[in-house]
Short mmCIF file of C-alpha atoms in Angstrom, two decimals:
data_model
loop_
_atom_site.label_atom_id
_atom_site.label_comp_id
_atom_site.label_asym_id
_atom_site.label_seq_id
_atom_site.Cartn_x
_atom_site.Cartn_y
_atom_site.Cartn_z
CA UNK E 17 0.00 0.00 0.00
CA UNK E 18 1.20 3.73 -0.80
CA UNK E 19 0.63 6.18 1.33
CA UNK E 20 0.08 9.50 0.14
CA UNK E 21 0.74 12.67 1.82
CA UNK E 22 1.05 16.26 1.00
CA UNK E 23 0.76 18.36 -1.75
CA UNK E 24 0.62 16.90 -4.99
CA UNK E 25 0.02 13.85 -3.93
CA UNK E 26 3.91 13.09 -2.83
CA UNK E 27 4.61 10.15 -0.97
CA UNK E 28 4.90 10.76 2.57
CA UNK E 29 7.92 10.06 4.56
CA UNK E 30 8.31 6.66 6.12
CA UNK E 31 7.55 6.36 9.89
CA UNK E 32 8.32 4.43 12.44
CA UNK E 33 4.96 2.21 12.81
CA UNK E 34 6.18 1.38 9.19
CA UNK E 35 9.64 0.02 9.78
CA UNK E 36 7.59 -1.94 12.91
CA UNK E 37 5.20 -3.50 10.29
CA UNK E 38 7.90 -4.12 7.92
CA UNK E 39 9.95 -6.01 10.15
CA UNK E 40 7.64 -7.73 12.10
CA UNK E 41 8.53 -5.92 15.23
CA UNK E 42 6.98 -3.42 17.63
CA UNK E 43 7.10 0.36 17.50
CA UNK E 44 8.81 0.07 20.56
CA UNK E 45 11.56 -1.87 19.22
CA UNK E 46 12.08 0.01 16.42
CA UNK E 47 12.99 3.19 19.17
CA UNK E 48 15.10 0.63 21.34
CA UNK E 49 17.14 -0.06 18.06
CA UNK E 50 17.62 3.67 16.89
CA UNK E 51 18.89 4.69 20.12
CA UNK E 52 21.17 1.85 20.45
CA UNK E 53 19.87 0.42 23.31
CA UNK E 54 20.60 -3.20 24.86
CA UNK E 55 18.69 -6.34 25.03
CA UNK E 56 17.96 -6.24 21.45
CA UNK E 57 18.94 -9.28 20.20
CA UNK E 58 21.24 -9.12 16.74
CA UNK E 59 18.48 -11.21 13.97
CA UNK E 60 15.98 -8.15 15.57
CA UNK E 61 18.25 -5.38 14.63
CA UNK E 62 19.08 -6.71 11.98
CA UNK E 63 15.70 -7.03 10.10
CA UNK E 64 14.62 -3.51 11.82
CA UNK E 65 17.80 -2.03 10.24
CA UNK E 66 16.99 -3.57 6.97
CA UNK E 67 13.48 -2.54 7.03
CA UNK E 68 14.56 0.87 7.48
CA UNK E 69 16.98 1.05 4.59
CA UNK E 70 14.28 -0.58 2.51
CA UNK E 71 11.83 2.31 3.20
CA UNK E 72 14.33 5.08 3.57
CA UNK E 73 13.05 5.76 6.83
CA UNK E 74 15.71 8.02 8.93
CA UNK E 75 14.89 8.95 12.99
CA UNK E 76 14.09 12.61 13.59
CA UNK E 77 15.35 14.56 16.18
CA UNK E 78 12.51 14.82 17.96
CA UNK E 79 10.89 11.51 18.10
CA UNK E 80 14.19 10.05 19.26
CA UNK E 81 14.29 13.04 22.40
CA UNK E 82 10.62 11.98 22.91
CA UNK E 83 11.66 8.35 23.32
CA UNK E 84 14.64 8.26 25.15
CA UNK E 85 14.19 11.09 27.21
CA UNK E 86 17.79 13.32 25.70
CA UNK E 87 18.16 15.53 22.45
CA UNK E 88 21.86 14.66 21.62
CA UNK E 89 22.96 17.72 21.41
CA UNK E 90 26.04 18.97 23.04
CA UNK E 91 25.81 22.92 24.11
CA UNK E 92 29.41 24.96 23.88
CA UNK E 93 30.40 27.90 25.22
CA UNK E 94 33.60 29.20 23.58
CA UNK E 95 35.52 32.65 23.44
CA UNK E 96 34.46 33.91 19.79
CA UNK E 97 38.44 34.44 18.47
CA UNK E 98 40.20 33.36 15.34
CA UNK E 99 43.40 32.72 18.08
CA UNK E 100 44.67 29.20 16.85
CA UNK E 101 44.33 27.90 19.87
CA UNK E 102 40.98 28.25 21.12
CA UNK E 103 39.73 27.78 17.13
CA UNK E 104 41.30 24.50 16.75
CA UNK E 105 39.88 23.13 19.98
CA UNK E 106 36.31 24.47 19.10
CA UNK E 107 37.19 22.11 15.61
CA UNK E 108 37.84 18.95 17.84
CA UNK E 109 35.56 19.32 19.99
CA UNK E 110 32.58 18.81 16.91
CA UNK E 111 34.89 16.57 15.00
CA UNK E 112 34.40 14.19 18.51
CA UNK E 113 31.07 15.47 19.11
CA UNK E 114 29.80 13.96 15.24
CA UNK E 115 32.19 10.82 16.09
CA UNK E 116 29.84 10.32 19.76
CA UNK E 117 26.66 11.12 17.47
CA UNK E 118 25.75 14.00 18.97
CA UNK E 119 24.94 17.82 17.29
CA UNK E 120 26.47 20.85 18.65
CA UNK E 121 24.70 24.70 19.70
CA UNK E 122 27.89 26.52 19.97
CA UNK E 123 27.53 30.01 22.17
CA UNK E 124 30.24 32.65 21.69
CA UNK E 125 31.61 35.00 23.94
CA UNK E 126 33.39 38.45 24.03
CA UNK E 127 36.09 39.03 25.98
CA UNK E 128 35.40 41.32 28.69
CA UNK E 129 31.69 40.26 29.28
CA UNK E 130 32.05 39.14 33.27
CA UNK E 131 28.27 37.77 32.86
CA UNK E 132 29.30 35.92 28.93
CA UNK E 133 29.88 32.68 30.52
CA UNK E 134 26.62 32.42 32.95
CA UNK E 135 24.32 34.13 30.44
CA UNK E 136 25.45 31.40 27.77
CA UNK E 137 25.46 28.30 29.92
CA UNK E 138 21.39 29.47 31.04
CA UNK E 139 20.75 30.05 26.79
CA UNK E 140 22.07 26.69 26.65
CA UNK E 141 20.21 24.68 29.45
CA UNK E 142 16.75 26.52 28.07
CA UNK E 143 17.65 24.62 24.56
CA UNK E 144 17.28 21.42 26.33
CA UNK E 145 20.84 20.00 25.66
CA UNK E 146 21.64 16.64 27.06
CA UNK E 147 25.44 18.43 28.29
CA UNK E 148 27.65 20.97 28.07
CA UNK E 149 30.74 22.06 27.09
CA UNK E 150 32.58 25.33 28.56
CA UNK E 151 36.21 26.10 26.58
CA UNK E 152 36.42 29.50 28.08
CA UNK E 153 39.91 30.25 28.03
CA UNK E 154 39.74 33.59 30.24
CA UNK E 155 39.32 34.50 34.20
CA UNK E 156 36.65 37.18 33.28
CA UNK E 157 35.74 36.91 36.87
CA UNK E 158 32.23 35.47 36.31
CA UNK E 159 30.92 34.93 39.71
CA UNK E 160 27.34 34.18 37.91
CA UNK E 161 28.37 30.73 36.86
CA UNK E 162 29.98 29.43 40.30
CA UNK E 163 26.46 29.97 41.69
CA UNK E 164 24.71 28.69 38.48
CA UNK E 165 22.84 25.04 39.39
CA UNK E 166 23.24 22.91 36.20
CA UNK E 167 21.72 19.95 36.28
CA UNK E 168 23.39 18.11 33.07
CA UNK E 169 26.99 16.97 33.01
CA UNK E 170 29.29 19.68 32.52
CA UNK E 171 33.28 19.52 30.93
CA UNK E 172 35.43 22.47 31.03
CA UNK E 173 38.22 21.91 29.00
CA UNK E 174 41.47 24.19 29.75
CA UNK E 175 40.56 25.75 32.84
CA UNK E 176 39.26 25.47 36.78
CA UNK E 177 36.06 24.11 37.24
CA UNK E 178 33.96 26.51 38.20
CA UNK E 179 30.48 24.82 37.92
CA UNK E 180 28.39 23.90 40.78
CA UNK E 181 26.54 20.42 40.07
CA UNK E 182 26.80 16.75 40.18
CA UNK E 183 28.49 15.28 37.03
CA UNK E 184 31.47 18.18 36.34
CA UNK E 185 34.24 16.95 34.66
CA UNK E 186 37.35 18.73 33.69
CA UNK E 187 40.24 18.03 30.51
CA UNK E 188 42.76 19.50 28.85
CA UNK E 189 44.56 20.84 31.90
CA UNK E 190 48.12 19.67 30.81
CA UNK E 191 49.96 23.17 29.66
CA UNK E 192 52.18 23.26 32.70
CA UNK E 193 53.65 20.19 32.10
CA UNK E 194 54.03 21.12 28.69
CA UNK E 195 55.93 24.74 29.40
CA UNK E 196 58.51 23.13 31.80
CA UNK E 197 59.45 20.71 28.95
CA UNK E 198 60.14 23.40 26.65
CA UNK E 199 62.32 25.20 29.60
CA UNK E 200 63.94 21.84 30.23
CA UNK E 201 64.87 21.24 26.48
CA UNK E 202 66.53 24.81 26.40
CA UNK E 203 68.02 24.35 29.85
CA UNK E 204 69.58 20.85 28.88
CA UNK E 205 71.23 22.14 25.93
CA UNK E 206 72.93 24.46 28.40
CA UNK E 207 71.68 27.74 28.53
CA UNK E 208 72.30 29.19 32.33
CA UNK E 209 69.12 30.62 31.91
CA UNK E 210 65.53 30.93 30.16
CA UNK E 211 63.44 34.18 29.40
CA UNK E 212 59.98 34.20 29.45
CA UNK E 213 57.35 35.73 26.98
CA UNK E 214 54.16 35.03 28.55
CA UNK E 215 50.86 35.43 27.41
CA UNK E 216 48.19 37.61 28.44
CA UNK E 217 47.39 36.62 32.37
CA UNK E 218 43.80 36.73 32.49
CA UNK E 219 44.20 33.70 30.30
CA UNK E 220 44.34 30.58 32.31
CA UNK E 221 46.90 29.02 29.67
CA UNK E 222 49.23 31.80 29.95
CA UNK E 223 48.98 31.36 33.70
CA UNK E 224 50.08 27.48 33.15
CA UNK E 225 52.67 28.10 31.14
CA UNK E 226 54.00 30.68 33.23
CA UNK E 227 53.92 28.05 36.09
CA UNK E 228 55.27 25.38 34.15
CA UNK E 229 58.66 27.87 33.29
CA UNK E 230 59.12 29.23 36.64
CA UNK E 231 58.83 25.14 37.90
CA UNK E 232 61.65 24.02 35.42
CA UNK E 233 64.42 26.80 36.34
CA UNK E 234 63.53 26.39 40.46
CA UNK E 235 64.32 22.92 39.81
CA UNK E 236 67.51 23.16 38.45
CA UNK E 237 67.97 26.18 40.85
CA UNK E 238 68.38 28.96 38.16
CA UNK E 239 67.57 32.53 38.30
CA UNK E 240 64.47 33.48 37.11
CA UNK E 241 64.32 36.78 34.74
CA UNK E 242 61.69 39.48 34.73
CA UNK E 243 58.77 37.89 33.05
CA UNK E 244 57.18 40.28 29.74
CA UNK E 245 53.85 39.57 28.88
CA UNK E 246 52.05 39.99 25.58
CA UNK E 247 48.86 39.50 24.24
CA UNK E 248 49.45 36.40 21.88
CA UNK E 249 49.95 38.57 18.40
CA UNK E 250 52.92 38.60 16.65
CA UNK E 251 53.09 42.43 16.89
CA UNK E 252 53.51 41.82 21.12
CA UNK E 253 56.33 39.12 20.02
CA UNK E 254 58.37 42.26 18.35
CA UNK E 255 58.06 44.29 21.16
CA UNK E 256 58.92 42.10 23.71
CA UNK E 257 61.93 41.06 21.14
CA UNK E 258 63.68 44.27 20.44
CA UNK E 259 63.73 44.91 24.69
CA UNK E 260 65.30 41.47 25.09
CA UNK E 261 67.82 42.41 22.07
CA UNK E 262 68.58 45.45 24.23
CA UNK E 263 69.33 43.39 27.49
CA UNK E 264 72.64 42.14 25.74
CA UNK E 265 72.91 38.95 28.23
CA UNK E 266 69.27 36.85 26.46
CA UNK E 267 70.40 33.43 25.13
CA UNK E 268 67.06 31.65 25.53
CA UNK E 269 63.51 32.53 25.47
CA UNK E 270 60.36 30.36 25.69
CA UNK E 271 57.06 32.19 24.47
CA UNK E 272 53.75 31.12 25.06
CA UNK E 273 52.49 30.55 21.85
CA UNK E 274 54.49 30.90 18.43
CA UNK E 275 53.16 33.79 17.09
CA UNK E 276 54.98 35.83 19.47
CA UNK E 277 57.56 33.58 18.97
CA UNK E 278 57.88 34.38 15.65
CA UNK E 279 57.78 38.12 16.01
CA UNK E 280 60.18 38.14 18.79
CA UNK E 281 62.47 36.26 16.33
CA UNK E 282 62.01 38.65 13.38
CA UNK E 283 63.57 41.89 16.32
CA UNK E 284 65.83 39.50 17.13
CA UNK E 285 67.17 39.41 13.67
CA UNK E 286 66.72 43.08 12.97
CA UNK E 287 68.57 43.72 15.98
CA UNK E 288 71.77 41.71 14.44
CA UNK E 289 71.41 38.66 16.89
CA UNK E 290 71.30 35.57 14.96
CA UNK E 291 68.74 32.73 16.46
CA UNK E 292 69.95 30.61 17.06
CA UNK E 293 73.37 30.94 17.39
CA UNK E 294 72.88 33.96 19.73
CA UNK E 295 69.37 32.97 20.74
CA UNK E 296 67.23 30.06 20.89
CA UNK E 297 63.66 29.92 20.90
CA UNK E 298 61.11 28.06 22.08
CA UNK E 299 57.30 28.32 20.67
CA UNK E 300 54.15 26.67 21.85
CA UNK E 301 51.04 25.25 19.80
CA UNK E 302 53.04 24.07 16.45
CA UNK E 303 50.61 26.27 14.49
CA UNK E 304 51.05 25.12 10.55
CA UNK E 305 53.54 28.19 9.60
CA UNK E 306 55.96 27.57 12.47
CA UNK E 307 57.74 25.04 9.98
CA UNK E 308 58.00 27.12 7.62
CA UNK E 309 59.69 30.60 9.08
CA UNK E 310 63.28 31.54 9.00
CA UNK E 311 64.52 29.52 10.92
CA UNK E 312 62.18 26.67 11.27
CA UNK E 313 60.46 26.90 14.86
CA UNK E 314 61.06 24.76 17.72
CA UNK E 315 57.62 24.24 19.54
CA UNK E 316 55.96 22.07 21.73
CA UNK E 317 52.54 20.44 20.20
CA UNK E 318 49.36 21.12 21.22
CA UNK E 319 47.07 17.86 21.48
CA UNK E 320 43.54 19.37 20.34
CA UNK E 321 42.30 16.68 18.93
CA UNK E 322 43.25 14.58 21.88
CA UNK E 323 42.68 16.48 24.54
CA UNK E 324 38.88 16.94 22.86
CA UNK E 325 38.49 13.41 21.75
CA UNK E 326 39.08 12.89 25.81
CA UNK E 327 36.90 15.63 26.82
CA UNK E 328 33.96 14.45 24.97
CA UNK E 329 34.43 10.93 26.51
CA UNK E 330 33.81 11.62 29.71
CA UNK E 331 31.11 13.91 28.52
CA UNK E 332 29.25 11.13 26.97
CA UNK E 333 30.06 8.72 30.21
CA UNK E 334 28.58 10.90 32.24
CA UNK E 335 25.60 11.56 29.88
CA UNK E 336 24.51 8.25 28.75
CA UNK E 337 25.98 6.58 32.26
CA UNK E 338 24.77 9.24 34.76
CA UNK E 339 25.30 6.33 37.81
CA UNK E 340 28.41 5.35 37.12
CA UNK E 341 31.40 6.87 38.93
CA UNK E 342 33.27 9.37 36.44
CA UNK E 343 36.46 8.53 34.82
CA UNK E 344 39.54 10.22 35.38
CA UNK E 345 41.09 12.21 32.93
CA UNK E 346 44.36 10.96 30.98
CA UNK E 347 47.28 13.19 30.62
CA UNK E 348 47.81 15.16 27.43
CA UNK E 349 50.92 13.94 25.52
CA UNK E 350 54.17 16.03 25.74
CA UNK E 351 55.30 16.21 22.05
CA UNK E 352 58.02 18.72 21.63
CA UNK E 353 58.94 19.33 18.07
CA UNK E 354 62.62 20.27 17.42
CA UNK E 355 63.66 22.33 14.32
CA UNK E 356 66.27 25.09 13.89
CA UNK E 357 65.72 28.29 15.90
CA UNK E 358 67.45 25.95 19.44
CA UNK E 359 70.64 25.37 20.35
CA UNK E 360 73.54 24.97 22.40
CA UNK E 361 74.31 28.84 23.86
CA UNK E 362 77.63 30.11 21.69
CA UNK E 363 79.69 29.87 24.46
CA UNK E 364 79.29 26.23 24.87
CA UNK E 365 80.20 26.18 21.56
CA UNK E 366 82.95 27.75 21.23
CA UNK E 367 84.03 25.04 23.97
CA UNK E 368 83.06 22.44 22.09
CA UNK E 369 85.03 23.65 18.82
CA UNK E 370 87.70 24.76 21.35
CA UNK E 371 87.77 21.02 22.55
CA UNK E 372 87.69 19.45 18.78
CA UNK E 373 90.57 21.29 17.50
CA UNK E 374 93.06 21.38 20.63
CA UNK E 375 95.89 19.15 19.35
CA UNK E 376 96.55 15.82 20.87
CA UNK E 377 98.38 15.46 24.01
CA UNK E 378 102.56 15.15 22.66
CA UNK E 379 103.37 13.85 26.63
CA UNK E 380 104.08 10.21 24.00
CA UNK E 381 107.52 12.14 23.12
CA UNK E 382 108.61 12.05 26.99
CA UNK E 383 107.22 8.45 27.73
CA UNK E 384 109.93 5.97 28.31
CA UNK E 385 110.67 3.25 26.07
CA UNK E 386 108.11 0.71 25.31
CA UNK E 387 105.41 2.80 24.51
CA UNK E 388 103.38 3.07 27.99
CA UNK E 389 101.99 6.85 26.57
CA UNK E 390 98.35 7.51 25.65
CA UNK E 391 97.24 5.41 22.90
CA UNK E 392 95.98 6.62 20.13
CA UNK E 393 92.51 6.23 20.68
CA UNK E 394 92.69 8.31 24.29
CA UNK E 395 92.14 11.82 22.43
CA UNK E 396 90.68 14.32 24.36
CA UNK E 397 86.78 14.23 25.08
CA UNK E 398 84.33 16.71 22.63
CA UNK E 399 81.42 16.07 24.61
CA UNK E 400 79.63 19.24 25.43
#
């Protein structure tokens, strides 16, 4: 039998009392299947599946809310910025969002707005999403959302929870550990010292790296220089660049991301320093261009993907599992990515050459006879 629907007489769309007949099953089943529920035994899928294809017939969003009770959509509040790093965690977080089968309503904020966070997480929970996601990068001071009851599982990626409610999760909270490797890596090739170009410190990131540097050099027990901050741009990078060239004693610097990395490099250079024979550098994020600058950028590598892909895991635990205990979060990976602006600091160097060209010990021409001098293969050590 056709059913006809509409005007023109067009078919109508298949619906679910259709696939039930089709297959043999009940309506009932036919939801159990389509949300993926258990105790559905394979042949039954199967034929309700094939049923389905057969007719065309494809679950709306609203019957499958009204029959298991949740929308599958994921609400995020993010910082609206074209910054790479905040953009390319907004882009992992749907990428894992559409790999967990759930839609996204993404709310943007301004910087500056102390009520952007609370206002957007209330827009959110009137939309009826199943969870939410908050990848607000910046202490704006929001005392609205510590007081703000949310009753649906919340992950805040990046940053202090700061949610009052019952499933809260948190990911992403790695960048310390992160900054001291990129200290350590410029500290081990034996620089006394490391400069710091932080970020701006409302940012909790820029806080974390800052931490993460400052833990590195009072472990080895080195001085720690005046700290500059900038505000992420290349432009701040310059700045901060030509007052370090002016110093006249900078042979390593770590920035907080590598766009003021790059523009400290290019005063640098201006200012007839050489990186990185006179100074190294040290990036964070591994944004695409950072290969590609003169020299190539040394950078530690930010796990979006990951750290989202992780996020979103626990966010659907704690949705589709709201008994179970929540999972811990794993630890980002530390991936630092050596290229050319790092190296040894020129003294060392000069050492080293010093060391490689000394001639060989002559004390064989005072040695009595029978050879007991230094061999031949006792030359002096060019290990730095």
């Amino acid at each position: 039998m056709t059913r006809v629907g509409g005007q023109g007489g067009s078919p109508a769309a298949p619906r679910a009392v259709d696939v039930a007949r089709r297959a043999g099953v009940s309506q009932k089943t036919v939801s159990r299947v389509f949300n993926g529920e258990r105790y559905v035994s394979d042949d039954v899928r199967r034929r309700v599946l094939e049923a389905a294809e057969a007719l065309g017939y494809r679950m709306n969003s609203a019957a499958r809310a009204l029959a298991s009770g949740r929308t599958r959509t994921i609400g995020v509040v993010a910082l609206g910025t074209a910054l790479y790093g905040p953009a390319s965690l907004l882009i992992g977080i749907e990428r894992a969002a559409r790999d967990a089968g759930y839609a996204l309503r993404v709310y943007n904020t301004l910087e500056g707005d102390p009520g952007g966070v609370a206002g957007a997480v209330e827009s959110l929970l009137e939309q009826g999403v199943d969870g939410i996601v908050v990848s607000e990068p910046i202490d704006e001071g929001d005392e609205g959302s510590a007081s703000l009851s949310v009753d649906v599982p919340v992950l805040v990626l990046g940053a202090p929870a700061t949610f009052g409610g019952p499933r809260a999760v948190t990911a992403g909270v790695g960048a310390e550990s992160l900054a001291r490797a990129a200290t350590e890596h410029l500290l081990n090739l034996g620089h006394v010292t490391v400069h710091h170009l932080a970020g701006p410190q409302r940012w909790f990131a820029a806080r974390d790296r800052l931490d993460g540097w400052r833990a590195a050099l009072s472990a080895r027990g080195r001085q720690q220089p005046s700290v500059i901050e900038g505000d992420w741009s290349a432009e701040s990078g310059y700045a901060a660049g030509r007052e370090l060239a002016a110093a006249g004693d900078v042979t390593a610097v770590f920035a907080a991301n590598d766009d003021m990395a790059i523009g400290l490099i290019r005063a640098l250079t201006e200012a007839g320093l050489r990186v990185p024979d006179d100074v190294s550098v040290v990036g964070f994020d591994d944004i695409p261009v950072s290969a590609y600058v003169t020299p190539p950028l040394t950078t530690m590598r930010q796990p979006f993907d990951a750290v989202a892909h992780e996020g979103l895991r626990l966010l659907v635990q704690a949705i589709e599992k709201p008994d179970a205990e929540p999972a811990p979060a794993s630890d980002p990976p530390v991936e630092l990515v050596v290229r050319a602006s790092t190296a040894p600091p020129a003294a060392r160097k000069a050492l080293a050459r010093g060391r490689r060209s000394a001639p060989r010990s002559n004390d064989s021409a005072h040695a009595p006879p029978g050879g007991n001098g230094p061999q031949a293969g006792n030359r002096p050590s060019t290990s730095d």
